[in-house]
Each structure stands twice: as C-alpha cells, then as structure tokens.
C-alpha cells in the first residue's frame, strides 16, 4: 500500500492551510524575477556569479564514503556556494504563514537547509542558490502576503504591533511601501537602499487573508473550533506527561 | 493650559487607543481637533519609535527616511513625530471634556478605538524622575518625556503665552 504523508489534523480552513504549507502544495500567486529576488536579499549583485567557499565537489576528490554515494548533494553544495540566509517576518493579523509553518515547509520540502524559528521571525540558512530557491517559492506562493509578511534580515520588530492605517505591517526601517495599490520594496532585507523598486504585487484583502491564514484567532477561526486538533494536542500532551521526556 | 500636576486629585486621565497605528495625516487631524478642546491639561503621544538612522545590522548608520516620519503643525507649534502614533494619553479637567474627546475620536478614527479611563501619567515624582531632574523639577512635565531621550526634549507647549 502506498504511504500517503499526513501533515496536520483538523477540518477547519486553518488546518487545511497548515497541511498545504507543510506539504508544499500551495497556490502560486505572483512572479518575482531572479534579479529582483537577488536585489532584495542583498547578498550579491544581480546577475553576478555565486561566490564560492570551496571548489566544486567534483573537483575536490571526496573521500570514499557510502553515505556520500547515497546522498546526492544539493546544487549549492555541489558548486561550493557560500551559506547565506533569508529571514521572513509574519504579522499576527492573519498573515498567511507563521514562523513554524515556514520552517516545516523548508525542512520537509527542501534538502540541505537549516530553518530557525523564533517568536516572530523565521530564518533559513542554506547554500546561496538553494536558499534563493526557497525564498522565491515562499515569496511567489500563497505562503506570503506582501502586506502581512516581509523579508527582514535586521530589525524584525513589527509582527506583533497593530497594523498601520494602510494595512502594511509596520516596519521601522521602511523597506516596504504601498504605492499605487501594490507593495514595493525599495530597500533590501537589512535596510540598505536598492537601485530599483521591486514590485511584490497587490496585498491580500482582509477576507482573503482570513481565508488563507494558518493562524487560529478568536476573531477568525478559533483554535477551539477544531475538535480534531484539540484531540491531537491533548493526546500529545498526555503522552508527554505519561512517558516523560526520557522514557525508560 | 492649566497648571495641573500640583493638584491632580480631581483630574481625569484617559487613553485613546486606535485599532490601527495612525498615519501622520490622521494623527495631525486628531491632535489639532484635540488641541481645540479647552480643559486638556497634559497630553502624551506614544507609539513605536521611528529611527532616523538604521540602528543595527549591516546597514547601521544609513538614513531611514520613514514614510510615517513627518512634522505636524498644531496651532503655532511644529512637532516632528519621532514615533508613529499608537496611543494618546490625556489629562482633563472633568467628565464633560472627556465625553467631548470621545466624540471627536469616534468621528475622526473610522478604524475604531478603545477609550479607557485610568491612571496613565505619573502624578508624583518617581526615583528616576528625581535622578533626572532633581528635587525642584516642574511637576507638569512628569511622565511626559521620552525615557530614552535627553532631559527636556520632546515636550511641546501649545500656548506658551498662557
């Protein structure tokens, strides 16, 4: 019997969205070109080669190792890319994703990545071209709303603040702005001005954000509305308590 | 303006907490309307700080030029906003003025607001106040300064002649 991966319990829209994010089966909503992505990440000049920290693996003469034979290196590792990061911040006002679900998406669907979850932000470290693939995937799909989530390498402050009047998550470095109905980024993720404005498209309407969010909220879908989730959470807590952290 | 802090017993303190952070235009509109109401003794504007330069990270020291950073003019006084307005705390003389303020807020803030009454501004000198300003400090400025700022900055008197 073919195994079908199960990601998250529950029958509500939030549970369904959580399953989508974890499985990587998300809808593509917008296009971000490679040059634009490179500009906002700010690690290298658009169009330039990937700087490397070691020669390509094929030229290095790797030692004999059965694991190396089994595991195909990622393109970035193969080419010897530097390790670089991308960091996302999500608003608590019905942002499509949350730090944990960004980490699940990266860890389950990509290899050679190091996702880190903090209270309001999520960082993925990986070889440069692998990291860019993940960043692009998250930016282009329904995992990101340009108004309620943004790329922030430094000063992540803003995710738990009220939204400003225009609905674009507060950013003290003012990287994102609403211009002519679309969200543009005119600085890179750490706040350095960039040569051109990068268009991330229209922000989601409040209704759409509420429909696509993975956040349980009492003013949208409450956590306690989902009986199956509650049951599983209780099961996990019960087992943890019964067996302790070190079952013997 | 009325001398307040030396006699604070009968004064009412209120807090206006809009559902969204206010843009400089809305903040200006609201503050101008509030400044027209007689009987507000002290006002305090609070919100997330808008830095002038990037404080840390690889871009440290670069100019931010924030879209919400603006200078607003109330009467004859220019106020440069160092924060995006998130809440306004006021000290007023009586409950009639409080009701007027509530009416103005409900008219100018379509996004909705919370309107609270309580104790939001210190009425007596704290230890930090004493350390900063010494024993003979002006009681009207208690709790009105930026805790991270230099002593005396960011306090505006709207009608200094009075």
Short mmCIF file of C-alpha atoms in Angstrom, two decimals:
data_model
loop_
_atom_site.label_atom_id
_atom_site.label_comp_id
_atom_site.label_asym_id
_atom_site.label_seq_id
_atom_site.Cartn_x
_atom_site.Cartn_y
_atom_site.Cartn_z
CA UNK A 1 0.00 0.00 0.00
CA UNK A 2 1.40 3.39 -0.98
CA UNK A 3 2.04 5.60 2.01
CA UNK A 4 0.34 8.95 1.96
CA UNK A 5 2.03 11.54 4.14
CA UNK A 6 -0.19 13.08 6.80
CA UNK A 7 0.70 16.56 7.94
CA UNK A 8 -1.80 18.08 10.30
CA UNK A 9 -5.20 17.12 11.76
CA UNK A 10 -8.35 19.18 11.62
CA UNK A 11 -11.28 20.12 9.42
CA UNK A 12 -11.17 23.93 9.55
CA UNK A 13 -9.72 26.21 6.85
CA UNK A 14 -6.74 26.97 9.10
CA UNK A 15 -5.95 23.26 9.47
CA UNK A 16 -6.30 22.80 5.71
CA UNK A 17 -3.91 25.73 5.08
CA UNK A 18 -1.43 24.29 7.57
CA UNK A 19 -1.48 20.98 5.66
CA UNK A 20 -0.92 22.88 2.42
CA UNK A 21 2.06 24.80 3.77
CA UNK A 22 3.68 21.70 5.24
CA UNK A 23 3.23 19.64 2.09
CA UNK A 24 4.39 22.45 -0.20
CA UNK A 25 1.20 22.13 -2.24
CA UNK A 26 0.47 25.86 -2.30
CA UNK A 27 -1.00 28.11 -4.93
CA UNK A 28 1.32 30.38 -6.90
CA UNK A 29 0.02 33.93 -6.80
CA UNK A 30 2.75 36.17 -8.22
CA UNK A 31 6.03 36.28 -10.13
CA UNK A 32 9.28 37.54 -8.67
CA UNK A 33 12.21 37.61 -11.09
CA UNK A 34 15.60 36.24 -10.11
CA UNK A 35 17.20 39.69 -10.34
CA UNK A 36 14.54 41.24 -8.11
CA UNK A 37 14.98 38.47 -5.59
CA UNK A 38 18.76 38.94 -5.57
CA UNK A 39 18.30 42.67 -5.10
CA UNK A 40 16.06 42.38 -2.03
CA UNK A 41 18.18 39.63 -0.47
CA UNK A 42 21.22 41.87 -0.81
CA UNK A 43 23.88 39.16 -0.64
CA UNK A 44 25.39 39.71 -4.10
CA UNK A 45 24.92 41.95 -7.16
CA UNK A 46 22.13 40.80 -9.51
CA UNK A 47 23.46 38.82 -12.45
CA UNK A 48 26.84 38.16 -10.83
CA UNK A 49 28.23 34.67 -10.23
CA UNK A 50 27.68 32.91 -6.96
CA UNK A 51 30.82 33.43 -4.88
CA UNK A 52 32.07 30.13 -3.51
CA UNK A 53 33.82 28.99 -0.37
CA UNK A 54 35.32 25.83 -1.86
CA UNK A 55 35.88 24.34 -5.31
CA UNK A 56 33.04 22.27 -6.82
CA UNK A 57 32.76 18.89 -5.12
CA UNK A 58 33.53 17.09 -8.38
CA UNK A 59 36.99 18.70 -8.46
CA UNK A 60 37.75 18.13 -4.82
CA UNK A 61 38.21 14.35 -4.84
CA UNK A 62 35.98 13.42 -1.94
CA UNK A 63 36.97 10.57 0.37
CA UNK A 64 35.32 7.21 -0.13
CA UNK A 65 32.14 7.13 1.88
CA UNK A 66 28.99 5.06 1.46
CA UNK A 67 26.77 7.90 2.69
CA UNK A 68 28.27 10.34 0.17
CA UNK A 69 27.40 7.81 -2.51
CA UNK A 70 23.79 7.54 -1.38
CA UNK A 71 23.09 11.25 -0.83
CA UNK A 72 23.14 13.48 -3.87
CA UNK A 73 24.49 16.91 -2.85
CA UNK A 74 22.21 19.91 -3.41
CA UNK A 75 23.13 22.17 -6.37
CA UNK A 76 24.55 24.79 -4.00
CA UNK A 77 26.71 22.27 -2.14
CA UNK A 78 27.86 20.74 -5.41
CA UNK A 79 29.06 24.14 -6.64
CA UNK A 80 30.60 25.16 -3.32
CA UNK A 81 28.34 28.18 -2.65
CA UNK A 82 28.56 30.31 0.46
CA UNK A 83 25.97 29.76 3.18
CA UNK A 84 23.55 32.70 3.18
CA UNK A 85 20.22 33.40 4.87
CA UNK A 86 16.72 34.64 4.17
CA UNK A 87 14.53 35.85 7.01
CA UNK A 88 10.76 36.33 6.95
CA UNK A 89 8.54 38.14 9.40
CA UNK A 90 4.79 37.47 9.56
CA UNK A 91 2.18 39.69 11.11
CA UNK A 92 -0.08 38.21 13.75
CA UNK A 93 -3.06 39.78 11.93
CA UNK A 94 -4.00 36.81 9.74
CA UNK A 95 -0.68 36.58 7.90
CA UNK A 96 -0.73 33.57 5.57
CA UNK A 97 2.17 31.80 7.24
CA UNK A 98 3.81 31.71 10.64
CA UNK A 99 7.41 31.05 11.62
CA UNK A 100 6.73 27.39 12.42
CA UNK A 101 4.99 26.70 9.13
CA UNK A 102 7.73 28.36 7.16
CA UNK A 103 10.18 26.07 8.96
CA UNK A 104 8.04 23.00 8.28
CA UNK A 105 7.80 23.99 4.61
CA UNK A 106 11.58 24.38 4.35
CA UNK A 107 12.55 21.32 6.38
CA UNK A 108 10.04 18.91 4.83
CA UNK A 109 10.30 20.00 1.22
CA UNK A 110 13.93 21.02 0.76
CA UNK A 111 17.27 19.41 1.49
CA UNK A 112 20.40 20.97 2.91
CA UNK A 113 18.58 23.75 4.75
CA UNK A 114 18.80 24.96 8.32
CA UNK A 115 15.50 26.58 9.27
CA UNK A 116 15.30 28.50 12.53
CA UNK A 117 12.06 29.51 14.20
CA UNK A 118 11.90 32.43 16.59
CA UNK A 119 8.87 34.08 18.12
CA UNK A 120 8.15 36.46 15.28
CA UNK A 121 10.55 35.59 12.52
CA UNK A 122 11.86 32.65 10.61
CA UNK A 123 15.29 32.31 9.11
CA UNK A 124 16.56 29.73 6.64
CA UNK A 125 20.27 29.25 6.19
CA UNK A 126 21.44 27.25 3.20
CA UNK A 127 23.86 27.34 0.30
CA UNK A 128 23.12 30.53 -1.62
CA UNK A 129 21.33 29.10 -4.66
CA UNK A 130 19.34 26.61 -2.55
CA UNK A 131 18.31 29.40 -0.20
CA UNK A 132 17.19 31.54 -3.15
CA UNK A 133 15.01 28.70 -4.40
CA UNK A 134 13.21 28.50 -1.06
CA UNK A 135 12.92 32.29 -0.76
CA UNK A 136 11.42 32.51 -4.23
CA UNK A 137 9.00 29.68 -3.53
CA UNK A 138 7.79 31.37 -0.35
CA UNK A 139 7.54 34.82 -1.93
CA UNK A 140 5.66 33.72 -5.03
CA UNK A 141 3.08 31.48 -3.42
CA UNK A 142 0.21 31.97 -1.02
CA UNK A 143 2.68 31.48 1.85
CA UNK A 144 3.33 35.21 1.66
CA UNK A 145 1.11 38.27 1.50
CA UNK A 146 3.29 41.29 0.68
CA UNK A 147 1.39 43.39 3.22
CA UNK A 148 1.32 40.94 6.12
CA UNK A 149 4.71 39.30 5.68
CA UNK A 150 8.04 40.64 4.59
CA UNK A 151 11.71 39.96 4.19
CA UNK A 152 13.61 41.36 7.13
CA UNK A 153 17.21 40.49 7.76
CA UNK A 154 17.60 43.07 10.53
CA UNK A 155 15.07 44.74 12.86
CA UNK A 156 12.20 42.27 12.71
CA UNK A 157 10.17 44.41 15.10
CA UNK A 158 6.60 44.85 13.83
CA UNK A 159 4.95 41.45 13.65
CA UNK A 160 3.06 41.85 16.90
CA UNK A 161 2.19 45.54 16.51
CA UNK A 162 -1.13 46.82 15.28
CA UNK A 163 -1.20 47.36 11.53
CA UNK A 164 -0.73 50.95 10.38
CA UNK A 165 -3.68 52.58 8.64
CA UNK A 166 -2.64 51.47 5.15
CA UNK A 167 -2.60 47.82 6.27
CA UNK A 168 1.11 47.23 5.54
CA UNK A 169 2.84 45.66 8.56
CA UNK A 170 4.81 48.29 10.50
CA UNK A 171 8.48 48.34 9.60
CA UNK A 172 10.72 50.76 11.42
CA UNK A 173 13.24 50.66 8.57
CA UNK A 174 10.53 51.31 5.98
CA UNK A 175 11.56 48.63 3.50
CA UNK A 176 8.05 48.04 2.13
CA UNK A 177 5.59 50.66 0.99
CA UNK A 178 2.20 50.72 -0.63
CA UNK A 179 2.47 52.62 -3.92
CA UNK A 180 -0.39 52.79 -6.43
CA UNK A 181 -2.12 49.82 -4.84
CA UNK A 182 0.89 47.49 -4.97
CA UNK A 183 3.50 46.74 -2.35
CA UNK A 184 7.00 47.70 -3.38
CA UNK A 185 10.28 47.05 -1.62
CA UNK A 186 12.78 49.88 -2.07
CA UNK A 187 15.38 48.61 0.36
CA UNK A 188 16.96 45.19 0.73
CA UNK A 189 16.19 42.92 3.66
CA UNK A 190 18.63 44.66 6.01
CA UNK A 191 17.54 48.21 5.11
CA UNK A 192 20.09 49.31 2.51
CA UNK A 193 18.58 51.32 -0.34
CA UNK A 194 18.50 49.41 -3.64
CA UNK A 195 18.67 50.69 -7.23
CA UNK A 196 15.12 49.90 -8.25
CA UNK A 197 11.73 49.34 -6.68
CA UNK A 198 10.80 45.69 -6.51
CA UNK A 199 7.11 45.04 -7.06
CA UNK A 200 5.57 42.32 -4.89
CA UNK A 201 2.03 42.80 -6.19
CA UNK A 202 -1.24 43.64 -4.53
CA UNK A 203 -1.78 43.00 -0.84
CA UNK A 204 -4.43 40.43 0.03
CA UNK A 205 -7.82 41.77 1.02
CA UNK A 206 -8.83 41.22 4.65
CA UNK A 207 -11.23 38.46 3.63
CA UNK A 208 -8.66 36.69 1.52
CA UNK A 209 -6.03 36.90 4.26
CA UNK A 210 -8.55 35.45 6.73
CA UNK A 211 -9.23 32.62 4.29
CA UNK A 212 -5.57 31.80 3.60
CA UNK A 213 -4.12 32.21 7.08
CA UNK A 214 -2.54 29.46 9.17
CA UNK A 215 -3.19 31.39 12.38
CA UNK A 216 -6.01 30.44 14.71
CA UNK A 217 -7.64 33.60 16.06
CA UNK A 218 -10.81 34.08 18.05
CA UNK A 219 -11.94 36.70 15.52
CA UNK A 220 -11.47 34.31 12.60
CA UNK A 221 -11.24 30.54 13.14
CA UNK A 222 -10.74 29.86 16.83
CA UNK A 223 -8.38 27.10 17.90
CA UNK A 224 -11.13 25.55 19.99
CA UNK A 225 -13.41 25.27 16.95
CA UNK A 226 -11.31 22.43 15.67
CA UNK A 227 -12.25 19.34 17.69
CA UNK A 228 -9.81 17.04 15.91
CA UNK A 229 -6.86 19.38 16.52
CA UNK A 230 -7.79 19.70 20.18
CA UNK A 231 -7.97 15.93 20.47
CA UNK A 232 -4.48 15.53 18.98
CA UNK A 233 -2.97 18.28 21.07
CA UNK A 234 -4.43 16.59 24.16
CA UNK A 235 -3.06 13.25 23.02
CA UNK A 236 0.43 14.68 22.56
CA UNK A 237 0.33 16.36 25.98
CA UNK A 238 -0.99 13.22 27.64
CA UNK A 239 1.73 11.04 26.13
CA UNK A 240 4.42 13.55 27.01
CA UNK A 241 3.21 13.61 30.58
CA UNK A 242 2.76 9.85 30.85
CA UNK A 243 6.15 8.93 29.43
CA UNK A 244 8.09 12.00 30.46
CA UNK A 245 10.80 13.46 28.30
CA UNK A 246 13.05 10.45 28.88
CA UNK A 247 11.03 7.26 28.72
CA UNK A 248 12.87 4.25 30.19
CA UNK B 1 -3.36 75.26 29.52
CA UNK B 2 -3.97 74.81 33.18
CA UNK B 3 -1.36 74.14 35.80
CA UNK B 4 -2.04 70.56 36.69
CA UNK B 5 0.33 68.23 38.36
CA UNK B 6 0.49 70.10 41.63
CA UNK B 7 -3.24 69.49 42.02
CA UNK B 8 -4.08 66.23 40.32
CA UNK B 9 -6.68 64.84 42.64
CA UNK B 10 -9.75 65.78 40.66
CA UNK B 11 -8.30 65.43 37.21
CA UNK B 12 -9.30 62.56 34.92
CA UNK B 13 -6.80 60.64 32.85
CA UNK B 14 -7.88 58.95 29.64
CA UNK B 15 -6.22 56.86 26.99
CA UNK B 16 -7.15 56.80 23.31
CA UNK B 17 -6.05 53.54 21.73
CA UNK B 18 -6.91 53.32 17.99
CA UNK B 19 -7.24 49.89 16.37
CA UNK B 20 -4.57 50.85 13.85
CA UNK B 21 -1.38 52.88 14.10
CA UNK B 22 -2.16 56.35 12.82
CA UNK B 23 -0.64 57.91 9.73
CA UNK B 24 0.78 61.43 10.26
CA UNK B 25 -2.26 62.92 8.44
CA UNK B 26 -4.81 61.27 10.73
CA UNK B 27 -2.66 61.95 13.77
CA UNK B 28 -2.45 65.60 12.81
CA UNK B 29 -6.20 65.86 12.25
CA UNK B 30 -6.89 64.26 15.61
CA UNK B 31 -4.32 66.27 17.56
CA UNK B 32 -5.47 69.54 16.01
CA UNK B 33 -9.07 68.77 16.99
CA UNK B 34 -7.97 67.80 20.49
CA UNK B 35 -5.94 70.99 20.86
CA UNK B 36 -9.12 72.98 20.26
CA UNK B 37 -10.83 71.42 23.25
CA UNK B 38 -10.43 73.56 26.34
CA UNK B 39 -9.56 71.80 29.57
CA UNK B 40 -6.89 69.31 28.50
CA UNK B 41 -4.04 69.86 30.89
CA UNK B 42 -1.45 67.40 29.64
CA UNK B 43 -1.15 65.10 26.62
CA UNK B 44 1.22 62.29 25.84
CA UNK B 45 1.73 60.64 22.45
CA UNK B 46 3.20 57.16 22.41
CA UNK B 47 3.99 54.60 19.74
CA UNK B 48 6.77 52.59 18.11
CA UNK B 49 9.84 54.72 17.52
CA UNK B 50 10.81 55.82 14.03
CA UNK B 51 14.61 55.84 13.97
CA UNK B 52 16.45 58.46 11.96
CA UNK B 53 19.23 56.04 11.04
CA UNK B 54 19.38 52.25 10.91
CA UNK B 55 20.33 51.27 14.47
CA UNK B 56 21.99 47.91 13.83
CA UNK B 57 22.77 45.27 11.21
CA UNK B 58 24.83 45.65 8.03
CA UNK B 59 23.12 48.96 7.16
CA UNK B 60 23.93 50.62 10.50
CA UNK B 61 24.01 54.40 10.23
CA UNK B 62 22.18 54.75 6.90
CA UNK B 63 19.35 57.27 6.78
CA UNK B 64 15.90 55.65 7.14
CA UNK B 65 13.61 58.41 5.79
CA UNK B 66 10.49 56.73 7.10
CA UNK B 67 7.21 57.42 5.30
CA UNK B 68 5.49 57.99 8.64
CA UNK B 69 8.14 60.40 9.89
CA UNK B 70 6.67 63.86 9.45
CA UNK B 71 6.41 67.25 11.05
CA UNK B 72 2.89 68.23 12.02
CA UNK B 73 1.75 71.72 12.86
CA UNK B 74 -0.68 72.28 15.69
CA UNK B 75 -1.61 75.94 16.11
CA UNK B 76 1.70 77.79 16.19
CA UNK B 77 3.74 74.78 17.23
CA UNK B 78 5.66 72.42 14.94
CA UNK B 79 6.01 68.89 16.25
CA UNK B 80 8.28 66.42 14.49
CA UNK B 81 6.93 62.94 15.04
CA UNK B 82 9.58 60.63 16.47
CA UNK B 83 7.03 57.82 16.73
CA UNK B 84 4.12 56.51 14.72
CA UNK B 85 1.13 57.47 16.85
CA UNK B 86 -0.21 54.38 18.61
CA UNK B 87 -1.90 55.86 21.66
CA UNK B 88 -2.63 59.23 23.16
CA UNK B 89 -2.92 59.76 26.90
CA UNK B 90 -4.61 62.86 28.19
CA UNK B 91 -5.28 64.54 31.50
CA UNK B 92 -8.52 66.50 31.52
CA UNK B 93 -10.42 68.62 33.99
CA UNK B 94 -13.81 66.90 34.12
CA UNK B 95 -16.07 64.24 32.65
CA UNK B 96 -17.77 66.64 30.24
CA UNK B 97 -14.44 67.25 28.48
CA UNK B 98 -13.84 63.52 28.46
CA UNK B 99 -17.12 62.99 26.62
CA UNK B 100 -16.24 65.71 24.08
CA UNK B 101 -12.93 64.00 23.42
CA UNK B 102 -14.65 60.68 22.95
CA UNK B 103 -16.99 62.20 20.39
CA UNK B 104 -14.05 63.73 18.45
CA UNK B 105 -12.18 60.41 18.45
CA UNK B 106 -15.16 58.43 17.23
CA UNK B 107 -15.65 60.91 14.42
CA UNK B 108 -12.01 61.02 13.28
CA UNK B 109 -10.96 57.42 13.77
CA UNK B 110 -13.11 55.26 11.49
CA UNK B 111 -10.96 52.19 12.20
CA UNK B 112 -12.37 52.08 15.75
CA UNK B 113 -10.68 52.65 19.06
CA UNK B 114 -10.54 51.71 22.69
CA UNK B 115 -11.24 54.56 25.08
CA UNK B 116 -10.09 54.00 28.63
CA UNK B 117 -10.10 55.91 31.87
CA UNK B 118 -7.42 55.22 34.46
CA UNK B 119 -4.05 56.38 35.73
CA UNK B 120 -1.64 56.67 32.81
CA UNK B 121 0.59 59.65 33.65
CA UNK B 122 2.55 59.79 36.89
CA UNK B 123 1.19 62.34 39.34
CA UNK B 124 4.14 62.15 41.72
CA UNK B 125 7.85 62.17 41.12
CA UNK B 126 9.44 58.74 40.75
CA UNK B 127 13.00 57.84 41.68
CA UNK B 128 14.07 58.06 38.01
CA UNK B 129 12.43 61.46 37.72
CA UNK B 130 14.28 62.61 40.80
CA UNK B 131 17.56 61.28 39.40
CA UNK B 132 16.97 63.02 36.08
CA UNK B 133 15.56 66.34 37.17
CA UNK B 134 16.43 66.79 40.83
CA UNK B 135 14.24 67.95 43.70
CA UNK B 136 12.90 71.19 42.25
CA UNK B 137 11.52 69.78 38.98
CA UNK B 138 8.43 71.17 37.28
CA UNK B 139 5.54 68.86 38.26
CA UNK B 140 3.69 69.43 34.98
CA UNK B 141 6.28 67.56 32.92
CA UNK B 142 6.20 64.39 34.99
CA UNK B 143 5.98 61.35 32.74
CA UNK B 144 5.88 63.43 29.59
CA UNK B 145 9.45 62.97 28.46
CA UNK B 146 10.92 60.27 26.28
CA UNK B 147 12.53 57.84 28.75
CA UNK B 148 15.39 57.27 26.33
CA UNK B 149 15.75 60.92 25.35
CA UNK B 150 17.71 63.74 26.87
CA UNK B 151 16.07 65.68 29.69
CA UNK B 152 13.73 68.34 28.40
CA UNK B 153 13.34 67.26 24.82
CA UNK B 154 10.10 66.38 23.05
CA UNK B 155 7.85 68.45 25.29
CA UNK B 156 5.71 70.92 23.40
CA UNK B 157 3.73 73.72 24.96
CA UNK B 158 0.91 74.71 22.65
CA UNK B 159 0.06 78.09 24.12
CA UNK B 160 3.19 79.25 25.89
CA UNK B 161 1.76 82.74 26.47
CA UNK B 162 -0.76 81.35 28.92
#
